[in-house]
């Protein structure tokens, strides 16, 4: 789907700019160009689609369905499963997060989606099967969905809505004005310009967060060698799992991008559970992601979100090592 962006990035960096393909600078710049174009495109498309959904979809009915107590936590599992079947990285999940909150979906359920979406996707599953087999893949997918469900449940019980950023609070206050879509019964051709304008406005408002976040990730991607991590997270270290998660925070990649590194780490003797905890930390907990989330969450909420997800990842890492 995004091969044309990769070809464009390769052409710009290696032919137009003349930077060596195997150099640190070339790798970082290629990563930056590719991810910037991809994420900005996804940001607009996803926000646009969510605008259409919010205009037509009976969001109140979904909100009531997901909020029923008799589901006994199933609403978190449903949101987490939905996150697993949407192939978005943590950065491109932000507009969906806004759309969910704006549509009245409870914050804990929204977090369940936000946690799982970057961790599990069909590309990562296909690569995982080829690298580690069906058993490991099933445990990986199950743990990713459960991690999102449990993390979302915990965060939902903490009643964190007041800690959303002022920007999101204003969006929520103004959301009622958008009911004019339903009241005026506008045809789609008349709604489309308003939806497009709103999508463009959201992309514009988060543009620099995206640039800064990807810039940090590009530097980490190009200049931090894999060997740096191997010396700290060997199987002889009982604290390897939490250390792997901490070391993963400065990194930024999607699951498909980091899986080849995970394969190398496992081949060098690092336990699979520790390696997967590292992968989950890279795709689900990163400084670039925190930079992007700053637009929709307060610093305190980001710290709570990262703390809960970190604890869940560490527990799952130890469980992985016990089961595999």
CSV table of C-alpha atoms in Angstrom, one decimal:
chain,number,residue,atom,x,y,z
A,1,UNK,CA,0.0,0.0,0.0
A,2,UNK,CA,2.8,2.4,0.9
A,3,UNK,CA,5.5,1.0,-1.4
A,4,UNK,CA,5.3,4.1,-3.6
A,5,UNK,CA,6.3,6.2,-0.5
A,6,UNK,CA,9.2,3.9,0.2
A,7,UNK,CA,10.4,4.1,-3.4
A,8,UNK,CA,10.1,7.9,-3.3
A,9,UNK,CA,12.1,8.1,-0.1
A,10,UNK,CA,14.8,5.8,-1.5
A,11,UNK,CA,15.0,7.9,-4.7
A,12,UNK,CA,15.3,11.2,-2.8
A,13,UNK,CA,17.9,10.0,-0.2
A,14,UNK,CA,20.1,7.7,-2.3
A,15,UNK,CA,19.9,9.2,-5.8
A,16,UNK,CA,18.9,12.9,-5.4
A,17,UNK,CA,20.8,13.6,-2.2
A,18,UNK,CA,23.5,11.0,-3.0
A,19,UNK,CA,23.7,9.6,0.6
A,20,UNK,CA,25.2,6.1,1.0
A,21,UNK,CA,22.5,3.5,1.5
A,22,UNK,CA,24.1,1.8,4.4
A,23,UNK,CA,25.1,5.0,6.3
A,24,UNK,CA,23.6,6.1,9.5
A,25,UNK,CA,22.5,9.4,8.0
A,26,UNK,CA,20.9,7.7,5.0
A,27,UNK,CA,19.0,5.2,7.2
A,28,UNK,CA,17.7,8.0,9.5
A,29,UNK,CA,16.8,10.4,6.6
A,30,UNK,CA,15.0,7.6,4.7
A,31,UNK,CA,13.1,6.6,7.8
A,32,UNK,CA,12.1,10.2,8.4
A,33,UNK,CA,10.9,10.9,4.9
A,34,UNK,CA,9.0,7.6,4.6
A,35,UNK,CA,7.3,7.8,8.0
A,36,UNK,CA,6.5,11.5,7.7
A,37,UNK,CA,4.7,11.1,4.4
A,38,UNK,CA,3.0,7.9,5.5
A,39,UNK,CA,1.7,9.2,8.8
A,40,UNK,CA,0.6,12.5,7.6
A,41,UNK,CA,-1.4,10.8,4.8
A,42,UNK,CA,-2.9,8.3,7.3
A,43,UNK,CA,-3.7,11.1,9.7
A,44,UNK,CA,-5.8,12.9,7.1
A,45,UNK,CA,-7.4,9.7,5.7
A,46,UNK,CA,-8.3,8.3,9.2
A,47,UNK,CA,-9.5,11.7,10.5
A,48,UNK,CA,-11.6,12.1,7.3
A,49,UNK,CA,-13.1,8.6,7.7
A,50,UNK,CA,-13.8,9.2,11.4
A,51,UNK,CA,-15.6,12.4,10.4
A,52,UNK,CA,-17.9,10.5,8.1
A,53,UNK,CA,-18.4,7.8,10.8
A,54,UNK,CA,-19.2,10.5,13.4
A,55,UNK,CA,-21.7,12.1,11.0
A,56,UNK,CA,-23.6,9.0,10.0
A,57,UNK,CA,-22.9,6.2,12.5
A,58,UNK,CA,-25.2,5.8,15.5
A,59,UNK,CA,-22.4,6.5,18.0
A,60,UNK,CA,-24.8,6.9,20.9
A,61,UNK,CA,-26.0,3.3,20.4
A,62,UNK,CA,-22.4,2.1,20.3
A,63,UNK,CA,-21.6,4.1,23.4
A,64,UNK,CA,-24.5,2.7,25.2
A,65,UNK,CA,-23.7,-0.9,24.1
A,66,UNK,CA,-20.0,-0.6,25.1
A,67,UNK,CA,-20.9,1.0,28.4
A,68,UNK,CA,-23.4,-1.6,29.7
A,69,UNK,CA,-22.3,-3.2,32.9
A,70,UNK,CA,-23.7,-6.5,32.0
A,71,UNK,CA,-20.9,-7.0,29.4
A,72,UNK,CA,-18.6,-7.6,32.4
A,73,UNK,CA,-15.5,-6.3,30.7
A,74,UNK,CA,-16.3,-7.6,27.2
A,75,UNK,CA,-16.4,-4.0,25.9
A,76,UNK,CA,-12.7,-3.7,26.6
A,77,UNK,CA,-12.0,-7.0,24.8
A,78,UNK,CA,-14.1,-5.8,21.8
A,79,UNK,CA,-12.2,-2.5,21.6
A,80,UNK,CA,-8.9,-4.3,22.0
A,81,UNK,CA,-9.8,-6.8,19.3
A,82,UNK,CA,-10.8,-3.9,17.0
A,83,UNK,CA,-7.4,-2.4,17.7
A,84,UNK,CA,-5.7,-5.6,16.7
A,85,UNK,CA,-7.4,-5.7,13.3
A,86,UNK,CA,-6.6,-2.1,12.4
A,87,UNK,CA,-3.0,-1.8,10.9
A,88,UNK,CA,-2.1,1.5,12.5
A,89,UNK,CA,1.1,2.5,14.4
A,90,UNK,CA,0.8,4.4,17.7
A,91,UNK,CA,1.1,7.8,15.8
A,92,UNK,CA,-1.7,7.2,13.3
A,93,UNK,CA,-3.9,5.9,16.1
A,94,UNK,CA,-4.1,9.3,17.7
A,95,UNK,CA,-6.8,10.6,15.3
A,96,UNK,CA,-8.9,7.5,16.0
A,97,UNK,CA,-8.4,8.2,19.7
A,98,UNK,CA,-9.8,11.7,19.2
A,99,UNK,CA,-12.7,10.3,17.2
A,100,UNK,CA,-13.6,7.8,19.9
A,101,UNK,CA,-13.5,10.3,22.7
A,102,UNK,CA,-15.4,12.8,20.6
A,103,UNK,CA,-18.0,10.2,19.9
A,104,UNK,CA,-18.6,9.6,23.6
A,105,UNK,CA,-16.9,6.2,23.9
A,106,UNK,CA,-15.6,5.8,27.5
A,107,UNK,CA,-11.9,6.7,27.9
A,108,UNK,CA,-10.9,3.3,29.3
A,109,UNK,CA,-12.4,1.5,26.2
A,110,UNK,CA,-10.7,4.0,24.0
A,111,UNK,CA,-7.4,3.3,25.7
A,112,UNK,CA,-7.9,-0.5,25.1
A,113,UNK,CA,-8.0,0.3,21.4
A,114,UNK,CA,-5.0,2.7,21.6
A,115,UNK,CA,-2.8,0.1,23.4
A,116,UNK,CA,-3.5,-2.8,21.1
A,117,UNK,CA,-3.6,-1.1,17.8
A,118,UNK,CA,0.2,-0.6,17.4
A,119,UNK,CA,1.1,-3.9,19.1
A,120,UNK,CA,-0.8,-6.4,16.9
A,121,UNK,CA,-1.6,-6.2,13.1
A,122,UNK,CA,-1.8,-8.6,10.2
A,123,UNK,CA,1.7,-7.8,8.9
A,124,UNK,CA,3.3,-8.5,12.2
A,125,UNK,CA,1.3,-11.7,12.6
A,126,UNK,CA,2.4,-13.0,9.2
A,127,UNK,CA,6.1,-12.2,10.0
A,128,UNK,CA,5.7,-13.7,13.4
A,129,UNK,CA,4.5,-17.0,12.0
A,130,UNK,CA,7.4,-17.2,9.7
A,131,UNK,CA,10.0,-16.4,12.3
A,132,UNK,CA,8.7,-18.1,15.5
A,133,UNK,CA,5.9,-20.5,14.5
A,134,UNK,CA,2.2,-20.8,15.2
A,135,UNK,CA,2.4,-21.4,19.0
A,136,UNK,CA,4.4,-18.3,19.6
A,137,UNK,CA,2.2,-16.3,17.3
A,138,UNK,CA,-1.0,-17.3,19.1
A,139,UNK,CA,0.5,-16.4,22.4
A,140,UNK,CA,1.7,-13.1,21.0
A,141,UNK,CA,-1.7,-12.1,19.6
A,142,UNK,CA,-3.6,-13.3,22.7
A,143,UNK,CA,-1.2,-11.4,25.0
A,144,UNK,CA,-1.5,-8.2,22.9
A,145,UNK,CA,-5.3,-8.3,23.0
A,146,UNK,CA,-5.4,-9.1,26.7
A,147,UNK,CA,-2.8,-6.4,27.5
A,148,UNK,CA,-5.0,-3.9,25.8
A,149,UNK,CA,-8.1,-5.1,27.6
A,150,UNK,CA,-6.5,-5.2,31.0
A,151,UNK,CA,-4.7,-1.9,30.5
A,152,UNK,CA,-7.9,-0.2,29.3
A,153,UNK,CA,-9.9,-1.6,32.2
A,154,UNK,CA,-7.4,-0.3,34.7
A,155,UNK,CA,-7.2,3.1,33.1
A,156,UNK,CA,-11.0,3.3,32.8
A,157,UNK,CA,-11.4,2.7,36.5
A,158,UNK,CA,-9.1,5.6,37.3
A,159,UNK,CA,-11.5,8.2,35.9
A,160,UNK,CA,-8.9,10.2,34.0
A,161,UNK,CA,-11.2,12.3,31.7
A,162,UNK,CA,-10.3,15.6,33.5
A,163,UNK,CA,-6.6,14.9,32.5
A,164,UNK,CA,-7.3,15.1,28.7
A,165,UNK,CA,-5.6,18.1,27.1
A,166,UNK,CA,-7.4,21.5,26.9
A,167,UNK,CA,-7.5,21.0,23.1
A,168,UNK,CA,-9.5,17.8,23.4
A,169,UNK,CA,-11.7,19.3,26.1
A,170,UNK,CA,-12.6,22.1,23.6
A,171,UNK,CA,-13.3,19.5,20.9
A,172,UNK,CA,-15.7,17.7,23.3
A,173,UNK,CA,-17.4,21.0,24.2
A,174,UNK,CA,-17.9,21.9,20.5
A,175,UNK,CA,-19.0,18.4,19.5
A,176,UNK,CA,-22.6,19.1,20.3
A,177,UNK,CA,-22.6,21.8,17.6
A,178,UNK,CA,-21.9,19.1,15.0
A,179,UNK,CA,-25.3,17.6,15.7
A,180,UNK,CA,-26.5,19.9,12.9
A,181,UNK,CA,-25.5,17.1,10.5
A,182,UNK,CA,-28.4,15.1,11.8
A,183,UNK,CA,-30.8,18.0,12.5
A,184,UNK,CA,-30.4,19.6,9.1
A,185,UNK,CA,-30.4,16.3,7.2
A,186,UNK,CA,-27.7,17.5,4.8
A,187,UNK,CA,-26.8,15.3,1.9
A,188,UNK,CA,-23.4,13.8,1.8
A,189,UNK,CA,-22.2,16.2,-0.9
A,190,UNK,CA,-22.8,19.1,1.4
A,191,UNK,CA,-21.3,17.4,4.4
A,192,UNK,CA,-18.1,16.4,2.6
A,193,UNK,CA,-16.5,19.9,2.6
A,194,UNK,CA,-17.1,20.4,6.3
A,195,UNK,CA,-15.7,16.9,7.1
A,196,UNK,CA,-12.6,17.6,4.9
A,197,UNK,CA,-12.0,20.9,6.5
A,198,UNK,CA,-12.2,19.4,10.0
A,199,UNK,CA,-9.8,16.6,9.0
A,200,UNK,CA,-7.3,19.1,7.5
A,201,UNK,CA,-7.6,21.3,10.7
A,202,UNK,CA,-6.7,18.3,12.9
A,203,UNK,CA,-3.7,17.4,10.7
A,204,UNK,CA,-2.5,21.0,10.8
A,205,UNK,CA,-2.8,21.2,14.5
A,206,UNK,CA,-0.7,18.1,15.2
A,207,UNK,CA,1.7,18.6,12.3
A,208,UNK,CA,4.7,19.7,14.4
A,209,UNK,CA,4.1,17.0,16.9
A,210,UNK,CA,4.4,14.5,14.1
A,211,UNK,CA,7.5,16.1,12.7
A,212,UNK,CA,9.3,16.3,16.1
A,213,UNK,CA,8.2,12.7,17.1
A,214,UNK,CA,9.3,11.1,13.8
A,215,UNK,CA,12.6,13.2,13.9
A,216,UNK,CA,13.4,11.7,17.3
A,217,UNK,CA,12.5,8.2,16.1
A,218,UNK,CA,14.6,8.6,12.9
A,219,UNK,CA,17.7,9.6,14.9
A,220,UNK,CA,17.2,6.6,17.2
A,221,UNK,CA,16.5,4.3,14.2
A,222,UNK,CA,19.7,5.3,12.4
A,223,UNK,CA,22.3,5.8,15.1
A,224,UNK,CA,21.6,3.3,17.9
A,225,UNK,CA,23.2,-0.1,17.1
A,226,UNK,CA,21.4,-3.3,17.9
A,227,UNK,CA,24.4,-4.5,19.8
A,228,UNK,CA,23.9,-1.8,22.4
A,229,UNK,CA,20.8,-3.6,23.7
A,230,UNK,CA,22.1,-7.2,23.5
A,231,UNK,CA,24.7,-6.6,26.3
A,232,UNK,CA,22.0,-5.6,28.8
A,233,UNK,CA,19.1,-8.0,28.2
A,234,UNK,CA,20.7,-11.5,28.1
A,235,UNK,CA,18.9,-14.4,29.7
A,236,UNK,CA,21.3,-14.4,32.7
A,237,UNK,CA,19.9,-11.1,33.9
A,238,UNK,CA,16.7,-11.6,36.1
A,239,UNK,CA,15.8,-7.9,35.5
A,240,UNK,CA,16.2,-8.3,31.7
A,241,UNK,CA,12.4,-7.9,31.0
A,242,UNK,CA,11.9,-4.5,32.7
A,243,UNK,CA,15.3,-3.4,31.5
A,244,UNK,CA,14.3,-4.3,27.9
A,245,UNK,CA,11.1,-2.3,28.2
A,246,UNK,CA,13.0,0.7,29.5
A,247,UNK,CA,15.6,0.5,26.8
A,248,UNK,CA,12.8,0.3,24.2
A,249,UNK,CA,11.3,3.7,25.2
A,250,UNK,CA,13.7,5.9,23.2
A,251,UNK,CA,13.1,3.8,20.1
A,252,UNK,CA,10.3,4.3,17.5
A,253,UNK,CA,9.1,1.8,15.0
A,254,UNK,CA,6.0,-0.3,14.1
A,255,UNK,CA,5.8,-4.0,14.9
A,256,UNK,CA,6.8,-5.0,11.3
A,257,UNK,CA,9.9,-2.8,11.5
A,258,UNK,CA,11.2,-4.0,14.8
A,259,UNK,CA,10.5,-7.7,14.3
A,260,UNK,CA,13.7,-8.4,12.2
A,261,UNK,CA,15.6,-7.0,15.2
A,262,UNK,CA,13.7,-9.2,17.6
A,263,UNK,CA,14.6,-12.2,15.4
A,264,UNK,CA,18.3,-11.4,15.7
A,265,UNK,CA,18.1,-10.9,19.5
A,266,UNK,CA,16.4,-14.3,19.9
A,267,UNK,CA,19.0,-15.9,17.7
A,268,UNK,CA,21.7,-14.5,19.9
A,269,UNK,CA,20.2,-16.2,22.9
A,270,UNK,CA,17.9,-13.6,24.4
A,271,UNK,CA,14.6,-15.2,25.6
A,272,UNK,CA,11.6,-14.7,23.4
A,273,UNK,CA,9.5,-13.2,26.1
A,274,UNK,CA,12.2,-10.6,26.8
A,275,UNK,CA,12.5,-9.8,23.1
A,276,UNK,CA,8.7,-9.5,22.7
A,277,UNK,CA,8.6,-7.2,25.8
A,278,UNK,CA,11.2,-5.1,24.0
A,279,UNK,CA,9.2,-5.0,20.8
A,280,UNK,CA,6.0,-4.0,22.7
A,281,UNK,CA,7.9,-1.3,24.4
A,282,UNK,CA,9.2,0.0,21.0
A,283,UNK,CA,5.8,0.1,19.3
A,284,UNK,CA,3.6,0.9,22.3
A,285,UNK,CA,5.8,3.0,24.6
A,286,UNK,CA,8.2,5.5,23.0
A,287,UNK,CA,9.3,9.1,23.4
A,288,UNK,CA,8.0,10.0,20.0
A,289,UNK,CA,4.6,8.6,20.9
A,290,UNK,CA,4.6,10.6,24.1
A,291,UNK,CA,5.4,13.7,22.0
A,292,UNK,CA,2.4,13.0,19.8
A,293,UNK,CA,0.1,12.2,22.7
A,294,UNK,CA,1.0,15.5,24.3
A,295,UNK,CA,-1.6,17.0,21.9
A,296,UNK,CA,-4.4,15.0,23.4
A,297,UNK,CA,-3.3,14.2,27.0
A,298,UNK,CA,-1.8,16.1,29.9
A,299,UNK,CA,1.7,15.2,31.0
A,300,UNK,CA,0.2,13.5,34.1
A,301,UNK,CA,-2.2,11.4,32.0
A,302,UNK,CA,0.7,10.3,29.7
A,303,UNK,CA,2.7,9.3,32.7
A,304,UNK,CA,-0.2,7.2,34.1
A,305,UNK,CA,-0.9,5.7,30.7
A,306,UNK,CA,2.8,4.7,30.2
A,307,UNK,CA,3.0,3.4,33.7
A,308,UNK,CA,0.1,1.1,33.4
A,309,UNK,CA,1.1,-0.2,30.0
A,310,UNK,CA,4.7,-0.7,31.1
A,311,UNK,CA,3.6,-2.8,34.0
A,312,UNK,CA,1.3,-4.9,31.8
A,313,UNK,CA,4.1,-5.4,29.2
A,314,UNK,CA,6.6,-6.5,31.9
A,315,UNK,CA,4.2,-9.0,33.4
A,316,UNK,CA,3.4,-10.4,29.9
A,317,UNK,CA,7.2,-10.6,29.2
A,318,UNK,CA,7.8,-12.8,32.2
A,319,UNK,CA,4.7,-14.9,31.3
A,320,UNK,CA,6.1,-15.4,27.8
A,321,UNK,CA,9.4,-16.6,29.1
A,322,UNK,CA,7.5,-19.1,31.3
A,323,UNK,CA,5.3,-20.4,28.5
A,324,UNK,CA,7.9,-20.6,25.7
